[in-house]
CSV table of C-alpha atoms in Angstrom, one decimal:
chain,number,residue,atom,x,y,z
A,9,UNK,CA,-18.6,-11.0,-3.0
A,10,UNK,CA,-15.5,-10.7,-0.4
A,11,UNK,CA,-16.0,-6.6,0.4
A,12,UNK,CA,-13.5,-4.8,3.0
A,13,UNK,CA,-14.1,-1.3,3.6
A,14,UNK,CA,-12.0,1.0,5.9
A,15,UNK,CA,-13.0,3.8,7.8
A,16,UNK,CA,-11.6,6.3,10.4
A,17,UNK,CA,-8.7,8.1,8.7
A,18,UNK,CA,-7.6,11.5,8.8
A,19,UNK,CA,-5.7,14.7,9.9
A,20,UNK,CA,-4.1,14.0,13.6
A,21,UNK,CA,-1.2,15.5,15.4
A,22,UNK,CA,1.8,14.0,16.6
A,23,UNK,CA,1.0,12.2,19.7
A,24,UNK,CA,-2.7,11.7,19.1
A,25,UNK,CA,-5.2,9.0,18.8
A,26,UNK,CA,-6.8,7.5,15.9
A,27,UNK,CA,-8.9,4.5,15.6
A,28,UNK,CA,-9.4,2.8,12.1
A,29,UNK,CA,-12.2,0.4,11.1
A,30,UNK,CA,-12.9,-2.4,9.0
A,31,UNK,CA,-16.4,-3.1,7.8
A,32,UNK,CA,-16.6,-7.0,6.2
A,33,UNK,CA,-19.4,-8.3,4.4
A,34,UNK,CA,-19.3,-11.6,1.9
A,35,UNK,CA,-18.0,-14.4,4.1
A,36,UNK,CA,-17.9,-15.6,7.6
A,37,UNK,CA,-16.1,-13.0,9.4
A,38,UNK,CA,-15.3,-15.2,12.2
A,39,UNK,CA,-13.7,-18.0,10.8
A,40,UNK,CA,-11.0,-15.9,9.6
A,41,UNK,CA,-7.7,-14.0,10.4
A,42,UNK,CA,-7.7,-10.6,10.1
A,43,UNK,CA,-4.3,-8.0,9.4
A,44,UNK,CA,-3.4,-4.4,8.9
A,45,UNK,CA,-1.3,-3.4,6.5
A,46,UNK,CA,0.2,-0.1,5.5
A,47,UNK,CA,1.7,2.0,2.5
A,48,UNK,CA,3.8,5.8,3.3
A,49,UNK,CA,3.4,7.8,0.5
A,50,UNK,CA,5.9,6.6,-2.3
A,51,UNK,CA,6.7,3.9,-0.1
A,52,UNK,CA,6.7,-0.2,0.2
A,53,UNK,CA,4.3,-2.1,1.7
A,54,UNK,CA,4.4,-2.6,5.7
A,55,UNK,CA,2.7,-5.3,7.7
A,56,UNK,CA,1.5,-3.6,10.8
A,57,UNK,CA,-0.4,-6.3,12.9
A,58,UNK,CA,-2.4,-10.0,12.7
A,59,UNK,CA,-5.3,-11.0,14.9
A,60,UNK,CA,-6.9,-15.5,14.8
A,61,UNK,CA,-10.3,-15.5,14.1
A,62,UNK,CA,-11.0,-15.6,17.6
A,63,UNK,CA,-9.0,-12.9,19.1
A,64,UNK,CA,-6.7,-15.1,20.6
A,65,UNK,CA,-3.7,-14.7,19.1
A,66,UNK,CA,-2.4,-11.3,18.1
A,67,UNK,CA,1.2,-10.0,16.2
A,68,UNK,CA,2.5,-6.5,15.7
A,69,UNK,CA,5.5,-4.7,13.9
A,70,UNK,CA,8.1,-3.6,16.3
A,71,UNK,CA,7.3,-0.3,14.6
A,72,UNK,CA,4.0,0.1,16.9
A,73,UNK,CA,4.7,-2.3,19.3
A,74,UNK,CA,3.1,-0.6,22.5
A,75,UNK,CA,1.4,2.1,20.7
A,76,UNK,CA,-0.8,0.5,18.7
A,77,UNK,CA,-4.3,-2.3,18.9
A,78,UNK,CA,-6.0,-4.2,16.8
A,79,UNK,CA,-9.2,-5.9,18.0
A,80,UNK,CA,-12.3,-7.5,16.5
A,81,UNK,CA,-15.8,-7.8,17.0
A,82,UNK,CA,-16.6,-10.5,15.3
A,83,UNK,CA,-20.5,-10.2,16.1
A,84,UNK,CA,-20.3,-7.0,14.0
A,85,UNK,CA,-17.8,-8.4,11.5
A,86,UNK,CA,-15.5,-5.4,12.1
A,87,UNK,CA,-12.1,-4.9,12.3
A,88,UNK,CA,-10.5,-2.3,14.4
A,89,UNK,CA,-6.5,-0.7,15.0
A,90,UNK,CA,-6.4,1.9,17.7
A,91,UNK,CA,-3.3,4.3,17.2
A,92,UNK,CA,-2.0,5.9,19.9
A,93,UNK,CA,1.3,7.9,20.3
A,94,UNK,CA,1.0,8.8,16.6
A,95,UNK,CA,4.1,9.7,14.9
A,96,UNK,CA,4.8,11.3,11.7
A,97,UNK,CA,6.5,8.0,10.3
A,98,UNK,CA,3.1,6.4,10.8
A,99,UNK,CA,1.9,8.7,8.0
A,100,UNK,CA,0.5,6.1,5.5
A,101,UNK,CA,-2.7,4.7,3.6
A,102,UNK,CA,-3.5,1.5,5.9
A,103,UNK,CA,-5.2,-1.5,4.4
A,104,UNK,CA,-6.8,-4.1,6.1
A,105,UNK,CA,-6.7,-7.5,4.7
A,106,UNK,CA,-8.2,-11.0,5.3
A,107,UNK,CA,-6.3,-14.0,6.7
A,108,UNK,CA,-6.4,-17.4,4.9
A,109,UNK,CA,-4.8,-20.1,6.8
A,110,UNK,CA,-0.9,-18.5,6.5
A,111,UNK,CA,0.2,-15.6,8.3
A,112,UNK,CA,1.5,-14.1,5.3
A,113,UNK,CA,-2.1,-15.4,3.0
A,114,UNK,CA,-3.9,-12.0,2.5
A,115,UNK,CA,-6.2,-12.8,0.0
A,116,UNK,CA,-8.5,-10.0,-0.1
A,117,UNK,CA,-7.4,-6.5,0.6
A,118,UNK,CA,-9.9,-3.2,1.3
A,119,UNK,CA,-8.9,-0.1,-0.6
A,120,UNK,CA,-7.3,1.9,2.3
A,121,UNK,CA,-8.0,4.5,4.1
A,122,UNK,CA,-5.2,7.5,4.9
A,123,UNK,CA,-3.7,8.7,8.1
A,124,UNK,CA,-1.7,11.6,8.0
A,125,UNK,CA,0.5,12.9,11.0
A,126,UNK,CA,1.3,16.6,11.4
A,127,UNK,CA,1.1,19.6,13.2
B,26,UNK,CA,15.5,-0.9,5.6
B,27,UNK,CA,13.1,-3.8,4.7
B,28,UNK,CA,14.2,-7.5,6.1
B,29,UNK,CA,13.7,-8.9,2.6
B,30,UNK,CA,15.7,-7.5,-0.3
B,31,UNK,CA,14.4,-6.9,-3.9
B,32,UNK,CA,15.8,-5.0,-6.6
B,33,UNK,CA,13.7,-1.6,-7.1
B,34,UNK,CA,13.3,-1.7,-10.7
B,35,UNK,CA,13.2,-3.9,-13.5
B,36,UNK,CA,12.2,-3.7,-17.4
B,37,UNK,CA,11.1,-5.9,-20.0
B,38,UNK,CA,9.6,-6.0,-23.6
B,39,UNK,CA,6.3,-7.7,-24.3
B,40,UNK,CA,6.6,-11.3,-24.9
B,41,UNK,CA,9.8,-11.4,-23.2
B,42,UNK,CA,10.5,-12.8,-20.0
B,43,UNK,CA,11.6,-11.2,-16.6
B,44,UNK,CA,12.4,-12.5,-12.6
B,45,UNK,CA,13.0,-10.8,-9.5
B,46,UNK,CA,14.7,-11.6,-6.8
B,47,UNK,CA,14.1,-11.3,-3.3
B,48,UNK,CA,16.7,-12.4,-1.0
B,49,UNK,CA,15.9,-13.3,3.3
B,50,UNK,CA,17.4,-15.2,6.3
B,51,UNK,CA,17.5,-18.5,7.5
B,52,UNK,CA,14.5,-16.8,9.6
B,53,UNK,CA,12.2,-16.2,7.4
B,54,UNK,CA,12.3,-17.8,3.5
B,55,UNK,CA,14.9,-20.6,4.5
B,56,UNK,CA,12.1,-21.7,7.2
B,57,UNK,CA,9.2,-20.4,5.7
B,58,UNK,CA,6.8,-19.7,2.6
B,59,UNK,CA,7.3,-17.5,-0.2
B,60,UNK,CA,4.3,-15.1,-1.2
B,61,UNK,CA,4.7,-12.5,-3.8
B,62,UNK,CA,2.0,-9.4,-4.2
B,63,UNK,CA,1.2,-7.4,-7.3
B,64,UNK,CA,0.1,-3.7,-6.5
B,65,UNK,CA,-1.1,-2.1,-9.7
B,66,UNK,CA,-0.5,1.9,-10.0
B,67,UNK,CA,-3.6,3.6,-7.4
B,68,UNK,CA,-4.8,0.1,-6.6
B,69,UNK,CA,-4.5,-2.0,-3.1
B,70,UNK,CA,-1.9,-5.2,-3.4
B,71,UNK,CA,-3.5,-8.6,-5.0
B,72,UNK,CA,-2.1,-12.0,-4.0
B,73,UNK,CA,0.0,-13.3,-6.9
B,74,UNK,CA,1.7,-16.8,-5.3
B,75,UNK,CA,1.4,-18.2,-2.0
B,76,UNK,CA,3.5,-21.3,-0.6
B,77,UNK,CA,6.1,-20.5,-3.0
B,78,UNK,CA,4.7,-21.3,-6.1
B,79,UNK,CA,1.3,-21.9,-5.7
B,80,UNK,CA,-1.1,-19.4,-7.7
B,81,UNK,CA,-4.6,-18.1,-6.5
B,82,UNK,CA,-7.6,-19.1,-9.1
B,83,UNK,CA,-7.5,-15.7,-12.0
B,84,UNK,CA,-3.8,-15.6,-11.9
B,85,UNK,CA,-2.5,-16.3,-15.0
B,86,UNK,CA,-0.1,-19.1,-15.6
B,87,UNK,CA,2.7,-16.5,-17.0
B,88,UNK,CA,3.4,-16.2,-13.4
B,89,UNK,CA,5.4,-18.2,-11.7
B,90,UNK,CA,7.0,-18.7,-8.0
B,91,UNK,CA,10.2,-20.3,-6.8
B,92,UNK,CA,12.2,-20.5,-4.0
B,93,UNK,CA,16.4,-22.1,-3.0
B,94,UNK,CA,17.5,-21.9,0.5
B,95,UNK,CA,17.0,-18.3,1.3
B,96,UNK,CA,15.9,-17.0,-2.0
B,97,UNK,CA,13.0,-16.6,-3.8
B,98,UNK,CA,12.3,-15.5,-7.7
B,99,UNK,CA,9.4,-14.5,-8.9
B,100,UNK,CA,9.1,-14.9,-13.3
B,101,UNK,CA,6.7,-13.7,-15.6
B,102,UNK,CA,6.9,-14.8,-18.9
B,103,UNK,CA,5.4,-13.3,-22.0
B,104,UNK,CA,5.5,-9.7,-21.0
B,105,UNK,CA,2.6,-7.7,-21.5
B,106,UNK,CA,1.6,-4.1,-20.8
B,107,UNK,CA,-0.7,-4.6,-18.2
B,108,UNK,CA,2.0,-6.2,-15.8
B,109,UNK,CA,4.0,-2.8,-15.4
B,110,UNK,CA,3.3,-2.7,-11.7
B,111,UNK,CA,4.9,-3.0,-7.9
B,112,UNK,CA,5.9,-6.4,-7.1
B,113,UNK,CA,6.4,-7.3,-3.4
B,114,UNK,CA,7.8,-10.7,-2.1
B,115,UNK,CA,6.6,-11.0,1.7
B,116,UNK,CA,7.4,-14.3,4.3
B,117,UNK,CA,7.0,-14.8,8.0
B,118,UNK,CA,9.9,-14.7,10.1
B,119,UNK,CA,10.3,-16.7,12.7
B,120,UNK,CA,12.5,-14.3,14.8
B,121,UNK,CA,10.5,-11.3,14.7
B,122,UNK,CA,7.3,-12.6,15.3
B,123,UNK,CA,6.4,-11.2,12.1
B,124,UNK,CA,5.7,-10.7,8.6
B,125,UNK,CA,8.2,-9.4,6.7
B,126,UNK,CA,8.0,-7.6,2.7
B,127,UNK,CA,10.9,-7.3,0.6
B,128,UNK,CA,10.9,-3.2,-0.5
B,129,UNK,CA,9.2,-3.6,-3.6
B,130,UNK,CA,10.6,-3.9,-7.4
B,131,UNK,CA,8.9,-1.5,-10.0
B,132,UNK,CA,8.4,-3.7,-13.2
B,133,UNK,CA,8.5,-1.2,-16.2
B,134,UNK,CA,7.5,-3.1,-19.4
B,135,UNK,CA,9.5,-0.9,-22.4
C-alpha cells in the first residue's frame, strides 16, 4: 500500500525557517516524481514545487521562488521542502504527493501537515 | 487569482447531471492535459481524470472529462450525496514553468 506521511509542521514566525518531510513506503521511491502541494485555510489548492526521480530536474511556484527547496533522498525514500523567508501567505496545510509520468499526475497524496506563520 | 478559472459553486439533485467548467490559455489546456481532483470535506485531493478524460482504476464511470481548445468540463452524471465535494481542474503551463489549479468549484448536491 502507497503510504505518504508528512512531518515537520508547526508555529514559525515571519522570516523563519521550516523544513517539512515526507516519509514513503509502498513502492519504489526512486523511480518516481515527487511534488508539494499546498492548501491556506478556506483556500484552493496550490502547487508549490516538482522534483524527477533522480533529482535532476526541479520546478517551483513563483510564489517561493528563491525562498523555498525541495530535495530528496531517495536512499531514505524521503521527501523534503526547506522554507525559508517564511511569510504569512505561506500559512497553509502542505501535501506532498507522488509523480506519475505527467507533471500534473499526482496519484497518491499524504494527509498534510500544517504550517502556520505568525508572530 | 488562480491561472485557471472555475466557477465556485455549483448544485445538483441526485440522479441528475452536473459540469464545470474550467477555462485556461493557449499556455496551459490549449497545449497541455486536462486533470481534474476531487477533495472531499477534511480529506487530501484524489485524482479524478488525467489526460483529459482518462479515469484512474476506482473512479466511477459517472465521471467524465473533456476538453475544446482552451476549455475543459468536468460532468458527473447521476448525482449522488457522496459527491458534494471541491473539485479542482489543474494543467501544466508551458509559460510558467508550472502547474497551474483552477480555484476550485464547491459541488453542493440539494
Amino acid at each position: 500500500e502507497v503510504q505518504l506521511v508528512e512531518s515537520g509542521g508547526g508555529l514559525v514566525q515571519p522570516g523563519g525557517s521550516l523544513r517539512l518531510s515526507c516519509a514513503a513506503s509502498g513502492f519504489t521511491f526512486s523511480s518516481y516524481s515527487m511534488n508539494w502541494v499546498r492548501q491556506a485555510p478556506g483556500k484552493g489548492l496550490e502547487w508549490v514545487s516538482y522534483i524527477s526521480s533522480s533529482s535532476s530536474t526541479i520546478y517551483y511556484a513563483d510564489s517561493v521562488k528563491g525562498r523555498f527547496t525541495i530535495s530528496r533522498d531517495n536512499a531514505k525514500n524521503s521527501l523534503y521542502l526547506q522554507m525559508n523567508s517564511l511569510r504569512d501567505e505561506d500559512t497553509a496545510v502542505y501535501y506532498c504527493a507522488r509523480g506519475h509520468g505527467d507533471y500534473v499526475l499526482l496519484d497518491y497524496w499524504g494527509q498534510g501537515t500544517l504550517v502556520t506563520v505568525s508572530s | 487569482q488562480s491561472v485557471l478559472t472555475q466557477p465556485p459553486s455549483a448544485s445538483g439533485t441526485p440522479g441528475q447531471r452536473v459540469t464545470i467548467s474550467c477555462s485556461g490559455s493557449s499556455s496551459n489546456i490549449g497545449s497541455n492535459y486536462v486533470y481534474w481532483y476531487q477533495q472531499l470535506p477534511g480529506t487530501a485531493p484524489k485524482l479524478l481524470i488525467y489526460r483529459n478524460n482518462q479515469r484512474p482504476s476506482g473512479v466511477p464511470d459517472r465521471f467524465s472529462g473533456s476538453k475544446s481548445g482552451t476549455s475543459a468540463s468536468l460532468a458527473i452524471s447521476g448525482l449522488r450525496s457522496e459527491d458534494e465535494a471541491d473539485y479542482y481542474c489543474a494543467a501544466w503551463d508551458d509559460s510558467l514553468s508550472a502547474v497551474v489549479f483552477g480555484g476550485g468549484t464547491k459541488l453542493t448536491v440539494l
